[in-house]
Structure formats: structure tokens, C-alpha cells
Short mmCIF file of N, CA and C in Angstrom, two decimals:
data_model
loop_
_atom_site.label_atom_id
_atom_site.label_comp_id
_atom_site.label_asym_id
_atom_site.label_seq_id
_atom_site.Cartn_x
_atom_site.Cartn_y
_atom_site.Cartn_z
N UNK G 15 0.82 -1.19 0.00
CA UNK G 15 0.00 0.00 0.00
C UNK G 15 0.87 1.26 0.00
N UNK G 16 1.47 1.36 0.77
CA UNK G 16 2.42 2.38 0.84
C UNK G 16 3.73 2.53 -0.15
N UNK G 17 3.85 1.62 -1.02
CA UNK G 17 4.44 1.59 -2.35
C UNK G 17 3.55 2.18 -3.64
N UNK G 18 2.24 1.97 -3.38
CA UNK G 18 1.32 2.56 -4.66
C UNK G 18 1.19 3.56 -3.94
N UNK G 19 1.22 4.47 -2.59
CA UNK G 19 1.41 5.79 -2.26
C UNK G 19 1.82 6.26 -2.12
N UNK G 20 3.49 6.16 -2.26
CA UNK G 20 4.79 6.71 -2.83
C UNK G 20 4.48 6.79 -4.50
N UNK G 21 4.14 5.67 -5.21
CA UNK G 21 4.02 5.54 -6.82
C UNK G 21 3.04 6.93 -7.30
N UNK G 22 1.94 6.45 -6.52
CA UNK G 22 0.76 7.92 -6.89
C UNK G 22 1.48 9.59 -6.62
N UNK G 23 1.85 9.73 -5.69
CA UNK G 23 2.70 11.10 -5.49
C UNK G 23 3.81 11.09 -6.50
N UNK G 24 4.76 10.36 -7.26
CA UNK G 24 5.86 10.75 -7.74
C UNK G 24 4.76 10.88 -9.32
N UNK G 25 4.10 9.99 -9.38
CA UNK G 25 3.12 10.13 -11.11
C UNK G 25 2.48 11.54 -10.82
N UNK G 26 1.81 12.06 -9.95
CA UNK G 26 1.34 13.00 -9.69
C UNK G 26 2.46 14.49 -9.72
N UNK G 27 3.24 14.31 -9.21
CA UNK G 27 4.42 15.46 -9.64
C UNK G 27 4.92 15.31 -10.79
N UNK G 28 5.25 14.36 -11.36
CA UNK G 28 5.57 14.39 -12.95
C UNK G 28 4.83 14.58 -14.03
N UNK G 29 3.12 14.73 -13.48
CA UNK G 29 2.27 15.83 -14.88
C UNK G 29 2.35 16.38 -14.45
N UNK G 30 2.28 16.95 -12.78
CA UNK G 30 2.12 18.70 -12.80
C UNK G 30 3.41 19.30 -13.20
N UNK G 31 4.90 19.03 -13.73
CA UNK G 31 5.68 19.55 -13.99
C UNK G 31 5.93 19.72 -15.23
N UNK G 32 5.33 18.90 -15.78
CA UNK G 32 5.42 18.49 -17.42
C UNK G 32 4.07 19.60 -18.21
N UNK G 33 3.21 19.46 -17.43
CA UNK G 33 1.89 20.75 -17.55
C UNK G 33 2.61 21.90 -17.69
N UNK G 34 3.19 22.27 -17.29
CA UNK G 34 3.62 23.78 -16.99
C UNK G 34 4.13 23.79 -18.57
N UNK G 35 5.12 22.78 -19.49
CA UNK G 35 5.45 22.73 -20.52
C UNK G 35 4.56 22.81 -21.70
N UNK G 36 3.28 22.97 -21.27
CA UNK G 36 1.78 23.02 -22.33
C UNK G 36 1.48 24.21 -21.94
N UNK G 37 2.38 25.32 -21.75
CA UNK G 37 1.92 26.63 -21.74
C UNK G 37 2.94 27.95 -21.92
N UNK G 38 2.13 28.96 -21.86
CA UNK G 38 3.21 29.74 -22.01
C UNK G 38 3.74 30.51 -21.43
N UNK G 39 5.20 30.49 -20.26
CA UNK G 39 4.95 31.02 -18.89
C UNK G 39 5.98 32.09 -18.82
N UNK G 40 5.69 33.30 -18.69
CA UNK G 40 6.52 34.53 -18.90
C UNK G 40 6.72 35.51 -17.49
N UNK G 41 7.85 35.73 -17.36
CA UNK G 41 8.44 36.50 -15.93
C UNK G 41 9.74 37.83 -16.72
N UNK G 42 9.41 38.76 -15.60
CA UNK G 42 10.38 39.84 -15.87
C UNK G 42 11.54 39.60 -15.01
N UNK G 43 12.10 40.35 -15.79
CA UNK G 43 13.96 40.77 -15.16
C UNK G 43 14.47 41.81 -15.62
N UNK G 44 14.62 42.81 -14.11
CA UNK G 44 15.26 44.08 -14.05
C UNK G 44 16.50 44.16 -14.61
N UNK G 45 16.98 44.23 -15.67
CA UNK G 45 18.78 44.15 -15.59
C UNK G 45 19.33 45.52 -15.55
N UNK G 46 18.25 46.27 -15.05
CA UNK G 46 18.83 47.89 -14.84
C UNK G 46 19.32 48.02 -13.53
N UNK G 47 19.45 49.61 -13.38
CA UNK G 47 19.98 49.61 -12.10
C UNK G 47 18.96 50.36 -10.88
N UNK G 48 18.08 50.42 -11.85
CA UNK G 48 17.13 51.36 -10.88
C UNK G 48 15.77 50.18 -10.55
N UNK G 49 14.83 50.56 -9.72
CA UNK G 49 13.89 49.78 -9.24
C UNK G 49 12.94 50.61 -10.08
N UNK G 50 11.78 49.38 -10.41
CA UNK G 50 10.96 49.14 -11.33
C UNK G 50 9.57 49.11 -9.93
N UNK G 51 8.38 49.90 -10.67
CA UNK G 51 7.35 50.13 -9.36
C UNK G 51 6.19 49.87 -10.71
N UNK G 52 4.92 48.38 -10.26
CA UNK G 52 3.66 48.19 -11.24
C UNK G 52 4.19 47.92 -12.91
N UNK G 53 4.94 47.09 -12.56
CA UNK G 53 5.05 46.36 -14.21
C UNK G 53 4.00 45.56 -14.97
N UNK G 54 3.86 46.45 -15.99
CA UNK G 54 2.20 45.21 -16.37
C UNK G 54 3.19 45.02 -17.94
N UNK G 55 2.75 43.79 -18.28
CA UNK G 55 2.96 42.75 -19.40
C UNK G 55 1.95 42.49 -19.97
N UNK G 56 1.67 42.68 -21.41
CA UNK G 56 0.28 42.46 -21.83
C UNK G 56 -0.43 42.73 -21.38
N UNK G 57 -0.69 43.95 -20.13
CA UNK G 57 -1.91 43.89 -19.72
C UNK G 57 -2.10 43.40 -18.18
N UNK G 58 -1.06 42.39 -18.27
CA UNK G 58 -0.69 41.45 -16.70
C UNK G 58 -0.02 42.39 -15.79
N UNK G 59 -0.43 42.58 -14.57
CA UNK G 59 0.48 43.05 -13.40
C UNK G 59 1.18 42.08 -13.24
N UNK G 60 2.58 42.59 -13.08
CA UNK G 60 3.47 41.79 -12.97
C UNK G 60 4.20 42.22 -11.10
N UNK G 61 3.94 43.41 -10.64
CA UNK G 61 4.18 43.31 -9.68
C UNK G 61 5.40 44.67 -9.71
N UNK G 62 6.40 44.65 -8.44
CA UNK G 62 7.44 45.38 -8.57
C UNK G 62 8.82 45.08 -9.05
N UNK G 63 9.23 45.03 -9.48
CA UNK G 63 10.63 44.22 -9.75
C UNK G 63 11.94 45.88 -9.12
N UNK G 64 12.68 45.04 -8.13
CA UNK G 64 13.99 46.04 -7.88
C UNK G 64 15.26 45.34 -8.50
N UNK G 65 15.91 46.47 -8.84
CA UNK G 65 16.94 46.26 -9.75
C UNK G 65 17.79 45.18 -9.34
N UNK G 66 17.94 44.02 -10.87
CA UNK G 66 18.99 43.03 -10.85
C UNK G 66 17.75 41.39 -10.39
N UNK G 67 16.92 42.59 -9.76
CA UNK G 67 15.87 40.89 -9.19
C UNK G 67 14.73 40.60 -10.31
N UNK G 68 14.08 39.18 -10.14
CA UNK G 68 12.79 39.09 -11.38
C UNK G 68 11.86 38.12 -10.85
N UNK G 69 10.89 38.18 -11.45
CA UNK G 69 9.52 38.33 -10.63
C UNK G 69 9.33 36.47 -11.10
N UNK G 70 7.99 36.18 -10.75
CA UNK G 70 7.90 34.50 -10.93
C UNK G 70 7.29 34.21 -12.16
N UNK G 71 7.43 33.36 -12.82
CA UNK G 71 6.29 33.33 -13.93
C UNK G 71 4.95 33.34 -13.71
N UNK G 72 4.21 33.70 -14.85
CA UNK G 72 2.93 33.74 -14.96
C UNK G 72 2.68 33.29 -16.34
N UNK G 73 1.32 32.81 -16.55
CA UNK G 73 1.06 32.52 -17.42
C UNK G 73 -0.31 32.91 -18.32
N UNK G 74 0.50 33.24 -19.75
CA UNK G 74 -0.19 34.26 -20.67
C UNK G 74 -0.89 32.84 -21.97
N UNK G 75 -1.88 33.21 -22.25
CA UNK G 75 -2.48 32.57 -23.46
C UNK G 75 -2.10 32.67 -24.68
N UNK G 76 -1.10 33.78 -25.07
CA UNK G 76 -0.60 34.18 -26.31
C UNK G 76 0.60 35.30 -26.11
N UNK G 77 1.73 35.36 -26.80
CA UNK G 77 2.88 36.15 -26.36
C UNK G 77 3.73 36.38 -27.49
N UNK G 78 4.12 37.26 -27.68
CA UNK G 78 5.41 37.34 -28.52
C UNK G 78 6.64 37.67 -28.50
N UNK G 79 7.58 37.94 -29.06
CA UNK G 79 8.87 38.20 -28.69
C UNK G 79 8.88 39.74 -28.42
N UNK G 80 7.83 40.37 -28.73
CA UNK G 80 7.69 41.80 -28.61
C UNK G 80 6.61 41.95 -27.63
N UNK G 81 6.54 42.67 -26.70
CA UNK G 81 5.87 42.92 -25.51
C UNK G 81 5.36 44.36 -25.02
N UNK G 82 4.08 44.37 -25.11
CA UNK G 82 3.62 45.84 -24.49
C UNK G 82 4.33 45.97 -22.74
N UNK G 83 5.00 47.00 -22.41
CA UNK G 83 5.36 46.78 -21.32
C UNK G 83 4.84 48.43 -20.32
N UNK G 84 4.37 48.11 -19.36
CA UNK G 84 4.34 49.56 -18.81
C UNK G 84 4.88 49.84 -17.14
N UNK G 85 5.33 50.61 -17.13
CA UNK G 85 5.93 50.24 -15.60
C UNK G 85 6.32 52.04 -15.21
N UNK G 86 6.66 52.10 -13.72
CA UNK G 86 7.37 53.51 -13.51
C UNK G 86 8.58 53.23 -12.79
N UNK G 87 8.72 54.57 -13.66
CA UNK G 87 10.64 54.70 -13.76
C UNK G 87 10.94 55.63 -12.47
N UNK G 88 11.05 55.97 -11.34
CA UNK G 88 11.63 57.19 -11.05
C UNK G 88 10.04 57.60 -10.96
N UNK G 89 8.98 57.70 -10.95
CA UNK G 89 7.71 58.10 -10.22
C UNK G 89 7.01 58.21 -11.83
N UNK G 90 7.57 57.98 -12.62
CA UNK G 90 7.11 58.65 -13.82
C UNK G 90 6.21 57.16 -15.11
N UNK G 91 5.46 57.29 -15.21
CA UNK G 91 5.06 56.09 -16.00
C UNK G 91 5.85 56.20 -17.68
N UNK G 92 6.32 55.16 -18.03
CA UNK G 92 7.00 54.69 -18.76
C UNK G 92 6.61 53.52 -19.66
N UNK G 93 6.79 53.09 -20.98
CA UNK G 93 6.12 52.07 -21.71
C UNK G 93 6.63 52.31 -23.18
N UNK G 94 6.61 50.76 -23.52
CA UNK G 94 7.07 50.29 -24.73
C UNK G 94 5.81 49.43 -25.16
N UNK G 95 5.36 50.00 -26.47
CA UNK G 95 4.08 50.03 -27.45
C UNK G 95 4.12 49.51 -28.33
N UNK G 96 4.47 48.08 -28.99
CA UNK G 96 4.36 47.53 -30.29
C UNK G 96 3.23 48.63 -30.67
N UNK G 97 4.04 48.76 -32.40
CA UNK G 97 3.24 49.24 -33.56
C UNK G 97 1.78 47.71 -33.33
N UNK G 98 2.06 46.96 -33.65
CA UNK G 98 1.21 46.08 -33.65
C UNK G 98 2.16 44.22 -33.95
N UNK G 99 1.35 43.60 -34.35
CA UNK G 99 1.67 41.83 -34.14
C UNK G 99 1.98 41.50 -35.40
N UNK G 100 1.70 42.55 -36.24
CA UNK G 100 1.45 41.96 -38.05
C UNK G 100 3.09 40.93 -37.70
N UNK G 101 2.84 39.63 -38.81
CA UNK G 101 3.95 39.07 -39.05
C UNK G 101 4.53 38.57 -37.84
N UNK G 102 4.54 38.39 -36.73
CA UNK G 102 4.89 38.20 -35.71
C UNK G 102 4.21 36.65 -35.14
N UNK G 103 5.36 35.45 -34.98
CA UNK G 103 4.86 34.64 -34.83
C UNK G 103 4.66 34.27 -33.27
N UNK G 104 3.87 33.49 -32.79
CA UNK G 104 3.13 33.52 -31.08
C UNK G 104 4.40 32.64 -31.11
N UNK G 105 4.93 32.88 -29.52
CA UNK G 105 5.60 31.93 -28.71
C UNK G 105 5.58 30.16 -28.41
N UNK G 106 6.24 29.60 -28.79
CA UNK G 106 5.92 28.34 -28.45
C UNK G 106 5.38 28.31 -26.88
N UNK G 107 5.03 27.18 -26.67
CA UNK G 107 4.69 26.92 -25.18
C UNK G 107 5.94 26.54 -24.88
N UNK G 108 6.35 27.03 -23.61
CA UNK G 108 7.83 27.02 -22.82
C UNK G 108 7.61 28.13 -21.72
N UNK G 109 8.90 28.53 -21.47
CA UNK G 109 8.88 29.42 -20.27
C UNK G 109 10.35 30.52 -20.68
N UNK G 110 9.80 31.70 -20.42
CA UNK G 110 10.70 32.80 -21.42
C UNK G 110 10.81 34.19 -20.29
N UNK G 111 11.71 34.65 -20.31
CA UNK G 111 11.88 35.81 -19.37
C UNK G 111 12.29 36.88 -20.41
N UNK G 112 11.26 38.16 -20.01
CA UNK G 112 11.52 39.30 -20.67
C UNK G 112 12.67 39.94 -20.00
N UNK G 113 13.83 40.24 -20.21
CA UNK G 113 14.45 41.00 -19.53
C UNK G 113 14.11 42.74 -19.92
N UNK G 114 13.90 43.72 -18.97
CA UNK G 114 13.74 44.92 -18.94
C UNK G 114 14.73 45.99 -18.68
N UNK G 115 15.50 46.64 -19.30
CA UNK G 115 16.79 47.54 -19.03
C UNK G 115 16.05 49.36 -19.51
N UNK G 116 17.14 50.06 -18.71
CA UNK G 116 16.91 51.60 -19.11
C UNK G 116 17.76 51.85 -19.97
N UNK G 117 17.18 52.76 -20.64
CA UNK G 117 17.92 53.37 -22.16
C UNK G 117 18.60 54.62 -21.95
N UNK G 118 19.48 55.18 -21.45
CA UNK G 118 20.44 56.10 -20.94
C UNK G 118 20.45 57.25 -22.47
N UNK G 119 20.38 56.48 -23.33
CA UNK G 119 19.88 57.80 -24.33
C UNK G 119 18.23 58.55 -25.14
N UNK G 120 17.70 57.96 -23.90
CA UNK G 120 16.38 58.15 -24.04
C UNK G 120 15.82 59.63 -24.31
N UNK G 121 15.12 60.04 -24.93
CA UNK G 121 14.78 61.42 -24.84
C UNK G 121 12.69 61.27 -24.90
N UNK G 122 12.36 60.63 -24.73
CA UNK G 122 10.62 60.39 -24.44
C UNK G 122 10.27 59.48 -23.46
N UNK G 123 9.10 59.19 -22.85
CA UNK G 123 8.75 58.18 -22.24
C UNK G 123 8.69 56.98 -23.10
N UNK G 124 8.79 57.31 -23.93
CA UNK G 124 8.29 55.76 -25.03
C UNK G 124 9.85 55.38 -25.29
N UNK G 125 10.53 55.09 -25.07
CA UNK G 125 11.99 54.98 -25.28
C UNK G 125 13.31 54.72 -24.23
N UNK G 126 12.38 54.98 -22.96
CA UNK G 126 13.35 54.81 -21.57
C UNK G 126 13.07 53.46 -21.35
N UNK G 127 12.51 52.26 -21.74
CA UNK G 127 13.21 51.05 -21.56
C UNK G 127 13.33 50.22 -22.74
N UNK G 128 14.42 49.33 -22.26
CA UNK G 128 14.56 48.03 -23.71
C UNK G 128 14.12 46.91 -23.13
N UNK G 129 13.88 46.23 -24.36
CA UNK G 129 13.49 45.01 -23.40
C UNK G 129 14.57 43.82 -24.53
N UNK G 130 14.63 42.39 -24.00
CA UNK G 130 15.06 41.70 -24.67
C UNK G 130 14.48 39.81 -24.21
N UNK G 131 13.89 39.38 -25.11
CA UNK G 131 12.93 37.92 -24.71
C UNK G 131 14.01 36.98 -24.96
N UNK G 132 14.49 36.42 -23.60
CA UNK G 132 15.26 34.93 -23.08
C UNK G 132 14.43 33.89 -23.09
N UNK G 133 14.86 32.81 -23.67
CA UNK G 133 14.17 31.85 -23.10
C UNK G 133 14.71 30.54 -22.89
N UNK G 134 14.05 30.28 -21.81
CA UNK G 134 14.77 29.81 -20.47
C UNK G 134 14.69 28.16 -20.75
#
């Protein structure tokens, strides 16, 4: 008995880990130097991220390598705006970290961060 209830718990952790691989699970990372205050992703609150640290995944229904991002910089709201998706193919299911950096030659709000999609 207690062999098929060791067996049931280890089968039982090996779909819920393998599940996570039937989706598409996306987390930020500060690689700036300043702290990041209400990061939303698509739309998603992502939370606060302080510089160098990154937040947990979450999981989005559709994603691309390009990302609406909005967050504040220094008290000031800040965001990067795809033109749009044309041509842009959706993310496989996996697990991918946007990394988020400041643009030191920025001259607009639309331009003070970069972003760059890792995947993990």
C-alpha cells in the first residue's frame, strides 16, 4: 500500500511539472539599475521588480517576442508600445523571461526602456 502511495505522489508530480510545458509562462527581469514600481505585461500586473531581481512566472495565453510593457521609472510612467503583431509569430509553449533595461539615451517616455525575450 504504501508503495502505490509513494508511486501515486511521484506520477502525480511528474504531470504537474510536465503541464507547466503546455503553456506559455513569462516573468520579468530588471537588468537595470534602478527599481521598477507596477510592471504590467500584456496587460498582466506583474508586480514590482527592484533592480537586478525578477519576478515569478505567470502565465499568458498568447505572447510574442515583442511585448507591451508599462511600468514607472523614477515616479514617472513609462512604456514600450508595439506598432502592432502583423507578421509576428506567437511563442511556443515554454517558459521565457523578458528581460527589462533603461535606455540612458532616451529622450521620451516611449523609449526609456529596452526590453530583450530569453528563453529559459
Amino acid at each position: 500500500m504504501i508503495r502505490l502511495i509513494i508511486f501515486s505522489a511521484i506520477l502525480l508530480f511528474a504531470i504537474s511539472c510536465n503541464k507547466q510545458e503546455d503553456r506559455v509562462l513569462l516573468r520579468v527581469r530588471n537588468v537595470s539599475t534602478e527599481d521598477f514600481k507596477n510592471v504590467r505585461l500584456y496587460q498582466q500586473s506583474m508586480g514590482d521588480v527592484d533592480a537586478g531581481k525578477e519576478t515569478g512566472y505567470k502565465e499568458f495565453e498568447m505572447a510574442y517576442k515583442i511585448a507591451f510593457v508599462e511600468l514607472e521609472l523614477k515616479g514617472v510612467t513609462v512604456s514600450l508600445i508595439p506598432i502592432d503583431f502583423v507578421g509576428e509569430t506567437p511563442l511556443e509553449n515554454g517558459k521565457y523571461t523578458f528581460e527589462i533595461g533603461v535606455n540612458p539615451l532616451a529622450q521620451s517616455v516611449y523609449d526609456q526602456i529596452t526590453l530583450q525575450l530569453v528563453e529559459d
